[in-house]
């Protein structure tokens, strides 16, 4: 069983960095060395922070705000930045090489002043000035800022200070770094804060004009912060001179994974293998496995929720996680659960933090949580207790993420499952639907808890399936409302029904078209043309409405639901009736409750707050009921036909936000044919995908269209021009395809030489029945005059007409002045006529050809400049064309040879040659005077535009070939390593052929590349599966090492090498099998994205026998069986009579070891070497030799005196005679009688 400390190299973060620590150089260097930089933070440092601080290049330098929660690394970051700016050579201590290289732009180039704000009431100006004076004095600069009442602006004194600073430090900048600015600003009164923000803005402006730089830390985004909405105007001006760089959750996660919880490859492999068991239980675990591995044992949701919690400012992320990990280090990782910590554990931290007890929000939730936990202990089923506790803690934390604690949002069952990794060990054995069963278990646990709590404290939002802690206490007013509602008459119910419709259709009494009548001007979308047509929405019947309003395009009648008056349906094309035909008890009850609540609200003077929420609740439910039941309950009458929505064959919006969307959708569906008849030739603005052209926005959209013609492109402007057919396929203005523009030019062409086309010939006025002017529309196409303005603007810009407005002529040369006119004034233009002079259309076409800037023909210098750009563009295109003429024959090679046939090469060469001739001829017209004699007409320019497109196509094609060759080459190499199947090889060949064809045909190749990427993924999955079969992972590698080092293996090693009787070859064969198992756990799907084989072990299935690796469990069993077999063999041999006799002849210690072995019938491990010697002795046999007494007498001289040496020699001779050729160890001597 692995422990957490075996899976992570824990490097705790014990304290929060203080900015002033960087004043100490050794501490500052330490902060540099320990700063962990994510890819996201690297981008911010290089592109935002360093770029804004440096002063070598001209950029729009601004003040900087570093945004981050308390404990998120904000002060550490500012310490790092200020240290780099202050100390030469500091960048070498950074871990990220790219950041270190970019840091050299500011390295050692600043004098730095660091300061922190406390709980003070001093104005910001005075604080900053004092800190600067103090810091400058430490640098040997004596400067005193004038008091606030002595200056008219603060920038002059800052400029003066910097001039004095540069006398002492001519080559350096001055960097002021201040921490915790937000706390200070929050404590300021409105008037004081306005002055502070004004000073802050001036600091930002000084940063742009001098080498002074200002960086401050704040805990929340300063701009767009609702807490400062009362000074939003001042903030907006500050925002223009400041940049905000935010430390986000991903930056903190990187620090957690790369410092607190750093892991080596083996540890990651072990974690990966552990988590793989749980993929089927949790959504996202498989897709984001590496994220979970890197952050283990912290669940990513912990950091996500931590960032969102609203409890003061001091949420020390890294220190909190450090505390959590310390508790786990010595514990074992559970085998039946992921072992990850999620945000439910954060509630314990909140409960234990005494500083939070005074927070009303925390106290309110804590009371509910304590009650719920008491219920869990006393009333929830045992199998659900732990899970219920986790869920309550998680819901408590989530409740603190909402500004309003009463907001009915929380966590769904599947969110609880995936964000907490709630576990049910028995589900690990499920093959299918394990995640679904776990979700069901969670829902059962939640149901048990809510039932035990009598459905108090935790509520379920049926609209989104989310559970949340409910802090409300209900007040019983329902009975009074119900009694009042039951007494309402039908006419009153109709009145309240219309009240509901008012909210649902977003109208009000104050905006009624005719006072006293429920009639409103209303627009409905004409979807086919992306415009809104104007008509009337009326609550009631036709005979109840006023006739004072002028005629419009339609009438929508919402008839009474309870007392409908009698009226005659004249079956008009422009009238639609909505009748609530089917009113069920639910609707009527709700309407009575709404009416009752409204009556009670109107009657009471002291308890209005009791009834207003009820009114709003019932009205909301009624609107919801009408929306949800619209299809089944409403009858729609159009031209005498009464039917439901489905019977009319209509399609409603899938998720409408309001009832008016449903009403509009049905109405436009019925009325669209009427609109087609009335406005048959009206333009279609199909590119207004998310909006419609309306009476309110038409002037704005038309202005956008005119700006688009003048080079300032917007989506709205493009949509209007597209609808009037005034754009080409690339989005460039053109009048060539527009029938609307042709209508104007045809009318103008029909005039005699020198004659003009008057406004009245294009626009007619429609009067009301009373004879007063009502509407102006174009004589053809029935368009608004504002749209005609766009057409005229396009023709002016294209050089085809001159328009006179209030006596002033507007042509291409002064087009910029034309678009600045009020749109309404232009609609009342005097007349139009044809232009004379420079061939504007051709020059504009040439400018478009080379993508030059939009020509302002009103400025002669800009026209001359544009002509220079055209000639420069022609020269560049000439060089590209000449180069491509050479490349077309020898490049464009793909993986299987040349992309083009010889015929295709010849055709492209011919077109490029003609383009080359045109481009070289164009270069003659290099002045305005020469351009007036341009010989190329529009037709020739259009042809060469197509040839220029060919040049671009070929350039892009070569880039695509270079890009797509990577995946193609990958698969070609992969085929020679292994292949999932024969079909896979065929699919690779076919897909590569398809890619070749797509490239040749100029297609985007997306589907072909997707197919190749799919084949690549199939290969990677297959290769990984083979690698897994043929290589040991980290867990198995650990087991292999343990197997080779266990006591049984050592015992067999000794037995096989020391006892000849035993077949050592069997054990060697076992060893070879174990040693043949190769270890590699480094390969991942990410690694294989770049190369088709493992770069660690270079596994190549075609070069290895693909026999599945033997099981380590089986090898362990073989080892144990072999030891048992050899033990039995030895014991069997010991039963032999001669061996038994040999055992009796052993020395006492050896004999005791042998008898113990025989008795236990097993070795005591590790095996004693003395026992091995004893076994060898008895197996080879022990000889007993008798020595006679007479022999001994003779050895000692038969009574004659002899020397010691002679005695020794005699003994040696006797022993040699007795032992003979026998092994001395196997001979035992006895004295014969």
PDB file of N, CA and C in Angstrom, residues 98 158 292 653 1092 1101 1149:
ATOM      1  N   UNK A  98      12.881  31.560 -21.216  1.00  0.00           N
ATOM      2  CA  UNK A  98      12.316  32.594 -22.095  1.00  0.00           C
ATOM      3  C   UNK A  98      12.019  33.864 -21.304  1.00  0.00           C
ATOM      4  N   UNK A 158       5.563  65.719 -10.717  1.00  0.00           N
ATOM      5  CA  UNK A 158       6.170  64.416 -11.000  1.00  0.00           C
ATOM      6  C   UNK A 158       7.250  64.560 -12.075  1.00  0.00           C
ATOM      7  N   UNK A 292      -5.264  15.861 -13.304  1.00  0.00           N
ATOM      8  CA  UNK A 292      -5.473  15.232 -11.995  1.00  0.00           C
ATOM      9  C   UNK A 292      -4.164  14.635 -11.461  1.00  0.00           C
ATOM     10  N   UNK A 653     -39.117  28.756 -31.227  1.00  0.00           N
ATOM     11  CA  UNK A 653     -37.735  28.762 -30.709  1.00  0.00           C
ATOM     12  C   UNK A 653     -37.590  27.711 -29.611  1.00  0.00           C
ATOM     13  N   UNK A1092       6.430   8.131 -33.394  1.00  0.00           N
ATOM     14  CA  UNK A1092       5.584   6.934 -33.347  1.00  0.00           C
ATOM     15  C   UNK A1092       6.120   5.791 -32.485  1.00  0.00           C
ATOM     16  N   UNK A1101       7.271  -3.302 -32.104  1.00  0.00           N
ATOM     17  CA  UNK A1101       6.610  -4.608 -32.146  1.00  0.00           C
ATOM     18  C   UNK A1101       7.108  -5.527 -33.256  1.00  0.00           C
ATOM     19  N   UNK A1149      25.869 -28.796  16.441  1.00  0.00           N
ATOM     20  CA  UNK A1149      25.129 -27.640  15.904  1.00  0.00           C
ATOM     21  C   UNK A1149      24.514 -27.974  14.568  1.00  0.00           C
TER      22      UNK A1149
END
